[in-house]
Amino acid sequence: MPVKNADIAAAFEQIADLLELQNANPFRVRAYRNAARIVGELKLDLAATIAAGRPLPKLPGIGTDLEAKLREFATTGRIGALERLKKEVPAGVAELLKLPGLGPKRVRALYEELHVHTLPQLLRAARDGRIRSLPGFGAKTEQHIAEAIERTMGQVRRFKLAVAAQYAEALLAHLQQAPGVVEVAAAGSLRRAKETVGDLDLLATAPDGAAVCRHFTRYPDVAEVLQSGETRASVVLKSGLQVDLRVVPQESYGAALMYFTGSKAHNIRLRNLAIDQGLKLNEYGLFKDRCAIAGESEEEVYSALGLPWIPPELREDRGEVEAAKKRALPTLVERGDLRGDFHAHTKWSDGTATIEEMAQAARAHGLEYLAISEHSRRLTVAHGLDPVRLAKQRDEIERIDAKLDGVRLLAGIEVDVLEDGSLDLPDAALAPLDVVIAAVHSKFDLPRAKQTARILAALDNLNVKILAHPIGRLIDQREPYDVDMLAVIRKCKARGVALELNAHPQRLDLTDLHCRMAKDEGARVAINSDAHSVHEFDNLVYGVGQARRGWLEKADVLNTHPLDEVRAWLWRGRK
Ligand code: DGT
Ligand code: CA
Ligand code: CA
């Protein structure tokens, strides 16, 4: 049973939801949520490790009890405690928790008083005006609930890139074992590094397509086979993720990879380009009359169309074809270009590792420098630092830095921006730090003009050198706040502040288009992990994917530069 880390994480999340509905101890709920995050982001395949009888690494926040549940799930596909919880709470109710504005208390009231268990039932109750009569609800809340349900019901479920990548990796390994298979590859939005993926599009080459399709549909994680034929098959995995497979002859590999990588808009541009040249382009090759002139590799097909190879992240019909024609494609930043990271947490705030452990992990991930940037005091749930603890930590960072080899530490802070645009710590506390990152963690719902003015005011503080997760969205969970990003980017450029591209798979904030906007305005971007544990430096690759989608080159990204240049940049214009 190939249980993926994402499945374990989902089970832990479900336990947390159900416990929350039972009014359980908030620390217990938080423990499951933290465990879900740690497991979900881990590169190492836990179920495979357990199956192979190898010991598990020490996982932060996962004690004996949680580890036992993890092992139970990895070996049996279920957790007894979760099954019991499911019996105690009506099915479907946990889904109500996902609606904005509905916490466990309100959801309990809804199912206990109104016997509402599902989204459609809740929508009906809202429409019938039955919700406003409950204590703690009003007509306005009722209306918000109805709107939120209509929004979620209209949405097709998409998967976060990092989650889809986990499923794809395991499936590709499975396909590699199919009879006669030569090449296997993931195409579609996953290959274009889109922040969310609707379904997986896999490609294989083999002489006997039907045999490969049969092997594919026998993958143990398949919940439903939608179709299986000579050249194509589609399945739905237990997680609900759909996977399409196409099998083509070797001589069509490049053309098929291009076609299924998309995007659709990019494909249409190329097909028209082919037509203009009297050629025909499809997933089998590029044809002149009925004769194939290219097809086996992408390079060959692009070249036969008179173009250089275009990186998948650019294939969105956002000017890449024109740039390719002019031989003016950007040389995109690569993961290997990153030399440092400005945003990591430790046990001093809500991280799970020590400063030293984080530094060593950064070095193991090929980084030369790391700034420790904890939360500031206003964020009490995260044990944010006040000036006294901050000064203490700075001494500690200096002490540890002196004895480290191969990686340098910088002292930073992720300081909260208050409602009026002032910062949560006095200038005297910020001035000695190498990196001050300003971050909005509250008052997400200010009107646009106020939110913009607030952020611009924070950027006026001369100590601020990076703006954290600038749009503030959580994919799947929270909309971005309403802010004039062009004004923010221009201010960053004028003030010499870098915009963070937070690489956490749930944030990926900046978006691709905002990266592009930053580049057009000449502002710098810093790709940061925001790591809360030693494993999360793995997420930098998703930040780089997003940056590439935003046309960023090495020089555009602050942390591709060597430390001495970066230090000079960080101290420019400060007292
Ligand atoms: P997704 O799955 O919503 O995240 O996005 P994609 O881009 O993976 O889209 P998907 O799975 O519907 O199709 C995979 C690729 O197949 C797509 O990127 C381009 C190609 N494709 C699909 N439908 C068409 C079409 O009607 N015309 C052309 N030219 N290409 C198509
Ligand atoms: Ca797809
Ligand atoms: Ca598809």
Coordinates of N, CA and C and ligand atoms in Angstrom, one line a residue, residues 158-159 187-192 194 196-201 242 244 256-269 271 281 283 315-316, ligand 1:
R158 N -8.1 21.5 -6.5 CA -6.7 21.5 -7.1 C -5.8 21.1 -6.0
F159 N -4.6 20.6 -6.4 CA -3.7 20.1 -5.4 C -2.5 21.1 -5.4
A187 N 4.3 15.7 -17.3 CA 4.1 16.9 -18.1 C 3.1 17.7 -17.4
G188 N 2.2 18.5 -18.2 CA 1.2 19.3 -17.6 C 1.6 20.4 -16.7
S189 N 0.7 20.9 -15.9 CA 1.0 22.0 -15.0 C 2.1 21.7 -14.0
L190 N 2.2 20.4 -13.7 CA 3.3 20.1 -12.7 C 4.6 20.4 -13.3
R191 N 4.9 20.1 -14.6 CA 6.1 20.4 -15.2 C 6.3 21.9 -15.4
R192 N 5.3 22.6 -15.5 CA 5.4 24.0 -15.6 C 5.5 24.7 -14.3
K194 N 3.4 25.1 -11.9 CA 2.2 25.9 -11.5 C 2.0 25.7 -10.0
T196 N -0.6 25.3 -8.2 CA -1.5 24.2 -7.9 C -1.7 23.4 -9.2
V197 N -2.1 22.2 -9.0 CA -2.2 21.2 -10.2 C -3.6 20.6 -10.1
G198 N -4.2 20.6 -11.3 CA -5.6 20.1 -11.4 C -5.5 18.6 -11.5
D199 N -4.7 18.1 -12.4 CA -4.5 16.6 -12.5 C -3.1 16.4 -13.0
L200 N -2.6 15.1 -12.9 CA -1.3 14.8 -13.4 C -1.4 14.3 -14.8
D201 N -0.4 14.7 -15.6 CA -0.3 14.2 -17.0 C 1.0 13.5 -17.1
Q242 N -6.7 13.0 -10.0 CA -6.8 12.3 -11.3 C -5.4 12.2 -12.0
D244 N -3.7 11.2 -15.8 CA -3.8 10.8 -17.2 C -2.5 10.3 -17.6
A256 N 5.2 14.8 -28.0 CA 4.1 14.5 -27.0 C 4.4 15.2 -25.7
L257 N 5.7 15.2 -25.3 CA 6.0 15.9 -24.1 C 5.7 17.4 -24.2
M258 N 5.9 18.0 -25.4 CA 5.6 19.4 -25.6 C 4.1 19.6 -25.5
Y259 N 3.3 18.7 -26.2 CA 1.9 18.8 -26.3 C 1.3 18.7 -24.9
F260 N 1.7 17.7 -24.1 CA 1.1 17.5 -22.8 C 1.7 18.4 -21.7
T261 N 2.8 19.0 -22.0 CA 3.3 20.0 -21.0 C 2.4 21.3 -21.1
G262 N 2.0 21.6 -22.3 CA 1.1 22.8 -22.5 C 2.0 24.0 -22.3
S263 N 1.4 25.1 -21.8 CA -0.1 25.2 -21.6 C -0.8 25.1 -22.9
K264 N -2.1 25.0 -22.8 CA -2.9 25.0 -24.0 C -2.7 26.2 -24.8
A265 N -2.6 27.4 -24.2 CA -2.4 28.6 -24.9 C -1.0 28.6 -25.7
H266 N 0.0 28.1 -25.0 CA 1.3 28.0 -25.6 C 1.2 27.0 -26.8
N267 N 0.6 25.9 -26.7 CA 0.4 24.9 -27.8 C -0.2 25.6 -29.0
I268 N -1.3 26.4 -28.7 CA -2.0 27.0 -29.8 C -1.1 27.9 -30.6
R269 N -0.3 28.7 -29.8 CA 0.7 29.6 -30.5 C 1.6 28.8 -31.4
R271 N 1.2 25.8 -32.7 CA 0.5 25.2 -33.8 C 0.3 26.2 -34.9
L281 N 1.7 20.6 -36.6 CA 2.2 20.2 -35.3 C 1.2 19.5 -34.5
E283 N 0.7 16.0 -31.3 CA 1.4 15.3 -30.3 C 2.3 14.2 -30.8
R315 N 6.0 28.5 -20.5 CA 5.1 28.2 -21.6 C 3.6 28.5 -21.2
E316 N 3.3 29.8 -21.2 CA 2.0 30.3 -20.8 C 1.4 31.2 -21.8
Ligands
DGT1 P1 -4.2 21.6 -14.8 O1 -4.3 20.1 -14.9 O2 -5.6 22.2 -14.7 O3 -3.4 22.0 -13.6 O4 -3.5 22.2 -16.1 P2 -2.8 21.4 -17.3 O5 -2.1 22.5 -18.0 O6 -2.0 20.3 -16.8 O7 -4.0 21.0 -18.2 P3 -4.6 19.6 -18.6 O8 -4.3 18.5 -17.7 O9 -6.1 19.8 -18.9 O10 -3.9 19.2 -20.0 C1 -2.6 18.9 -20.1 C2 -2.0 19.5 -21.3 O11 -2.5 19.0 -22.5 C3 -2.2 21.0 -21.4 O12 -1.3 21.8 -20.7 C4 -2.1 21.2 -22.9 C5 -2.6 20.0 -23.5 N1 -4.0 20.2 -23.9 C6 -5.1 19.8 -23.3 N2 -6.2 20.1 -24.0 C7 -5.8 20.8 -25.1 C8 -6.4 21.4 -26.2 O13 -7.6 21.4 -26.3 N3 -5.6 21.9 -27.1 C9 -4.3 21.9 -27.1 N4 -3.5 22.5 -28.0 N5 -3.6 21.4 -26.0 C10 -4.4 20.8 -25.0

